[in-house]
Amino acid sequence: DENIFESNNIHAVVDTGTTEIILTSNMRVPFFETLTAPCSDPNRKDVNPDLCSLSNTMRCFYVRSPNASELYDFPTLEFTLNGWNEYENIKLTLLPENYMRLSGSYRCLFISFLSLGFIILGDVFMTAFYTVYDRELNRIGFGSMTKENLIEKEKLPFNLFPNLTATQSLAILIVITIVSSSMIYVIIRQIIFKLKTKLNNQRNVQVIV
């Protein structure tokens, strides 16, 4: 539930040719601190020792059973990506068995850190979801493989102009508001003028016998 790193300036590449998830180098320290946080909790006496053995230089542990039962205490990871426009973000949940993969007799963390200036979501990430490349509209879509691999849309302000930036949309709304106010003002003045004219005519009516 902690934000390891949050920035609106980091771009992500969804790459079928990359096996791991590659994060930026400045995410390394906070990632491992968050990952192994239960190990330093004095109130926890039953912390998974495999979790505590992980570090940037030691990313594997010996597998005692072929299933994912040894992954207790390993957290789920959430990735929030900008959606089709800036008013719709997509939150993707990655399970421990997705990023902690079997490699022979070991289970290893398939997440690396490099000074690239962007992150790469490789095969480890993509196989957790149905991934669709829409080349015609130049976009990528994700679908849930399991009920645990959740995909959530963040509720952001409604946008009447999804193809415009927030500044452009705001400018258009301001213009519409000003024009609408002017039109309403003119209409009200016309109504008042007609009412005054009608009242004056009624006062000037003479009754002829």
Short mmCIF file of C-alpha atoms in Angstrom, two decimals:
data_model
loop_
_atom_site.label_atom_id
_atom_site.label_comp_id
_atom_site.label_asym_id
_atom_site.label_seq_id
_atom_site.Cartn_x
_atom_site.Cartn_y
_atom_site.Cartn_z
CA ASP A 1 0.00 0.00 0.00
CA GLU A 2 3.01 2.31 -0.18
CA ASN A 3 4.09 4.45 -3.09
CA ILE A 4 7.60 3.29 -3.97
CA PHE A 5 7.95 5.98 -6.56
CA GLU A 6 5.49 8.41 -8.06
CA SER A 7 6.08 10.72 -11.00
CA ASN A 8 4.15 12.01 -13.98
CA ASN A 9 7.34 12.18 -16.05
CA ILE A 10 8.28 8.49 -16.22
CA HIS A 11 7.44 6.73 -19.45
CA ALA A 12 6.82 3.00 -19.75
CA VAL A 13 7.68 0.70 -22.64
CA VAL A 14 5.66 -2.52 -23.01
CA ASP A 15 8.23 -4.81 -24.64
CA THR A 16 7.74 -8.43 -25.72
CA GLY A 17 11.49 -8.78 -26.19
CA THR A 18 12.36 -8.11 -22.53
CA THR A 19 11.88 -10.88 -19.95
CA GLU A 20 11.99 -8.87 -16.74
CA ILE A 21 10.38 -5.73 -15.41
CA ILE A 22 13.03 -3.05 -15.50
CA LEU A 23 12.57 -0.08 -13.18
CA THR A 24 14.72 3.04 -12.91
CA SER A 25 17.80 2.93 -10.68
CA ASN A 26 16.40 5.49 -8.21
CA MET A 27 13.58 3.04 -7.41
CA ARG A 28 16.00 0.32 -6.22
CA VAL A 29 16.46 1.36 -2.59
CA PRO A 30 12.83 2.25 -1.79
CA PHE A 31 11.67 -0.92 -3.58
CA PHE A 32 13.74 -3.30 -1.44
CA GLU A 33 13.04 -1.31 1.73
CA THR A 34 9.31 -1.66 1.09
CA LEU A 35 9.56 -5.28 -0.03
CA THR A 36 11.43 -6.45 3.08
CA ALA A 37 9.71 -4.10 5.55
CA PRO A 38 8.09 -6.99 7.54
CA CYS A 39 11.58 -8.31 8.33
CA SER A 40 12.37 -5.29 10.50
CA ASP A 41 9.03 -5.34 12.32
CA PRO A 42 9.73 -6.39 15.94
CA ASN A 43 6.13 -7.50 16.34
CA ARG A 44 6.44 -10.06 13.54
CA LYS A 45 7.84 -13.41 14.72
CA ASP A 46 6.81 -15.50 11.75
CA VAL A 47 8.13 -13.44 8.84
CA ASN A 48 8.93 -15.43 5.72
CA PRO A 49 12.74 -15.98 5.81
CA ASP A 50 12.82 -16.17 2.01
CA LEU A 51 11.48 -12.63 1.84
CA CYS A 52 14.14 -11.42 4.27
CA SER A 53 16.93 -13.00 2.21
CA LEU A 54 16.19 -10.84 -0.83
CA SER A 55 18.36 -7.88 -1.77
CA ASN A 56 19.66 -6.23 -4.90
CA THR A 57 22.60 -8.66 -4.97
CA MET A 58 20.67 -11.75 -3.77
CA ARG A 59 17.44 -12.06 -5.73
CA CYS A 60 16.79 -15.82 -5.56
CA PHE A 61 16.03 -18.43 -2.89
CA TYR A 62 15.90 -22.21 -2.94
CA VAL A 63 12.46 -23.66 -3.66
CA ARG A 64 11.19 -26.20 -1.12
CA SER A 65 7.92 -26.81 -2.99
CA PRO A 66 6.94 -26.17 -6.63
CA ASN A 67 3.82 -24.19 -5.77
CA ALA A 68 3.57 -20.57 -4.66
CA SER A 69 2.97 -21.33 -0.98
CA GLU A 70 6.45 -20.06 -0.08
CA LEU A 71 5.46 -16.59 -1.27
CA TYR A 72 3.45 -15.70 1.81
CA ASP A 73 4.38 -12.20 3.04
CA PHE A 74 5.34 -11.18 -0.50
CA PRO A 75 3.27 -8.14 -1.49
CA THR A 76 1.23 -7.52 -4.60
CA LEU A 77 2.58 -4.74 -6.80
CA GLU A 78 0.38 -2.07 -8.35
CA PHE A 79 1.31 -0.14 -11.47
CA THR A 80 -0.69 2.98 -12.33
CA LEU A 81 -0.47 3.93 -16.00
CA ASN A 82 -1.91 6.91 -17.80
CA GLY A 83 -4.89 5.84 -19.85
CA TRP A 84 -6.07 6.83 -23.32
CA ASN A 85 -6.25 10.42 -22.15
CA GLU A 86 -5.01 12.29 -19.10
CA TYR A 87 -8.37 11.91 -17.35
CA GLU A 88 -8.27 8.12 -17.13
CA ASN A 89 -5.58 6.20 -15.26
CA ILE A 90 -5.31 2.41 -15.20
CA LYS A 91 -4.18 0.52 -12.10
CA LEU A 92 -2.75 -2.97 -12.76
CA THR A 93 -2.12 -5.47 -9.95
CA LEU A 94 0.80 -7.90 -10.17
CA LEU A 95 0.82 -10.98 -7.92
CA PRO A 96 3.95 -12.38 -6.16
CA GLU A 97 3.92 -15.46 -8.42
CA ASN A 98 4.02 -13.11 -11.42
CA TYR A 99 7.25 -11.31 -10.48
CA MET A 100 8.83 -14.16 -8.42
CA ARG A 101 9.38 -16.85 -11.05
CA LEU A 102 10.79 -20.36 -10.93
CA SER A 103 14.26 -20.76 -12.37
CA GLY A 104 15.43 -24.36 -11.97
CA SER A 105 15.49 -25.15 -8.24
CA TYR A 106 15.21 -21.49 -7.31
CA ARG A 107 12.56 -18.82 -7.32
CA CYS A 108 13.92 -15.46 -8.42
CA LEU A 109 12.84 -11.85 -8.46
CA PHE A 110 12.38 -10.89 -12.11
CA ILE A 111 12.70 -7.17 -11.51
CA SER A 112 15.87 -5.25 -12.37
CA PHE A 113 16.97 -1.64 -12.05
CA LEU A 114 18.79 0.38 -14.71
CA SER A 115 19.48 4.06 -15.35
CA LEU A 116 17.32 4.33 -18.44
CA GLY A 117 15.05 7.24 -17.59
CA PHE A 118 12.02 5.04 -18.32
CA ILE A 119 10.69 1.66 -17.20
CA ILE A 120 10.22 -1.50 -19.27
CA LEU A 121 7.27 -3.80 -18.68
CA GLY A 122 8.52 -7.06 -20.13
CA ASP A 123 7.26 -10.63 -20.40
CA VAL A 124 6.89 -10.99 -16.61
CA PHE A 125 4.37 -8.16 -16.64
CA MET A 126 2.63 -8.97 -19.92
CA THR A 127 1.90 -12.63 -19.16
CA ALA A 128 -0.14 -11.56 -16.12
CA PHE A 129 -2.65 -9.86 -18.43
CA TYR A 130 -4.21 -10.16 -21.84
CA THR A 131 -2.19 -7.60 -23.76
CA VAL A 132 -3.52 -6.11 -27.01
CA TYR A 133 -1.57 -3.83 -29.36
CA ASP A 134 -3.86 -1.50 -31.31
CA ARG A 135 -1.58 -0.19 -34.05
CA GLU A 136 -4.37 1.65 -35.83
CA LEU A 137 -5.05 3.94 -32.86
CA ASN A 138 -1.50 3.67 -31.46
CA ARG A 139 -2.49 2.33 -28.05
CA ILE A 140 -2.14 -0.76 -25.81
CA GLY A 141 -4.93 -2.47 -23.89
CA PHE A 142 -4.83 -4.84 -20.89
CA GLY A 143 -7.34 -7.42 -19.71
CA SER A 144 -7.43 -9.45 -16.48
CA MET A 145 -6.16 -13.04 -16.69
CA THR A 146 -7.45 -13.89 -13.20
CA LYS A 147 -9.69 -12.23 -10.65
CA GLU A 148 -6.59 -11.48 -8.56
CA ASN A 149 -4.86 -9.58 -11.37
CA LEU A 150 -7.18 -6.63 -10.99
CA ILE A 151 -7.49 -3.80 -13.44
CA GLU A 152 -9.05 -0.68 -12.01
CA LYS A 153 -9.83 2.66 -13.57
CA GLU A 154 -9.24 5.63 -11.34
CA LYS A 155 -12.14 8.05 -11.11
CA LEU A 156 -10.85 11.31 -12.49
CA PRO A 157 -12.67 14.51 -13.51
CA PHE A 158 -15.06 14.05 -16.42
CA ASN A 159 -13.68 15.40 -19.67
CA LEU A 160 -15.94 16.74 -22.42
CA PHE A 161 -12.97 16.99 -24.77
CA PRO A 162 -10.94 13.74 -24.39
CA ASN A 163 -8.58 14.60 -27.25
CA LEU A 164 -7.49 17.93 -25.77
CA THR A 165 -5.17 18.77 -22.89
CA ALA A 166 -6.50 19.98 -19.56
CA THR A 167 -5.48 23.59 -20.38
CA GLN A 168 -7.22 23.51 -23.77
CA SER A 169 -10.36 21.98 -22.27
CA LEU A 170 -10.43 24.60 -19.51
CA ALA A 171 -10.01 27.43 -22.05
CA ILE A 172 -12.93 26.12 -24.12
CA LEU A 173 -15.13 25.78 -21.04
CA ILE A 174 -14.33 29.36 -20.01
CA VAL A 175 -15.24 30.66 -23.47
CA ILE A 176 -18.48 28.65 -23.45
CA THR A 177 -19.32 30.01 -20.00
CA ILE A 178 -18.68 33.63 -21.08
CA VAL A 179 -20.70 33.27 -24.28
CA SER A 180 -23.54 31.56 -22.44
CA SER A 181 -23.60 34.29 -19.78
CA SER A 182 -23.68 37.00 -22.45
CA MET A 183 -26.55 35.30 -24.26
CA ILE A 184 -28.51 34.89 -21.05
CA TYR A 185 -27.93 38.56 -20.21
CA VAL A 186 -29.23 39.65 -23.64
CA ILE A 187 -32.29 37.42 -23.34
CA ILE A 188 -33.11 38.74 -19.86
CA ARG A 189 -32.80 42.35 -21.09
CA GLN A 190 -35.17 41.61 -23.97
CA ILE A 191 -37.70 40.05 -21.62
CA ILE A 192 -37.51 43.04 -19.24
CA PHE A 193 -37.89 45.47 -22.17
CA LYS A 194 -40.98 43.67 -23.45
CA LEU A 195 -42.53 43.63 -19.97
CA LYS A 196 -41.92 47.37 -19.52
CA THR A 197 -43.37 48.11 -22.93
CA LYS A 198 -46.47 46.06 -22.17
CA LEU A 199 -46.99 47.81 -18.82
CA ASN A 200 -46.61 51.25 -20.41
CA ASN A 201 -49.13 50.37 -23.10
CA GLN A 202 -51.64 49.23 -20.49
CA ARG A 203 -51.28 52.54 -18.60
CA ASN A 204 -51.86 54.58 -21.78
CA VAL A 205 -55.03 52.80 -22.83
CA GLN A 206 -58.08 55.13 -22.97
CA VAL A 207 -61.60 53.89 -22.65
CA ILE A 208 -63.98 55.43 -25.25
CA VAL A 209 -67.77 55.30 -24.54
#
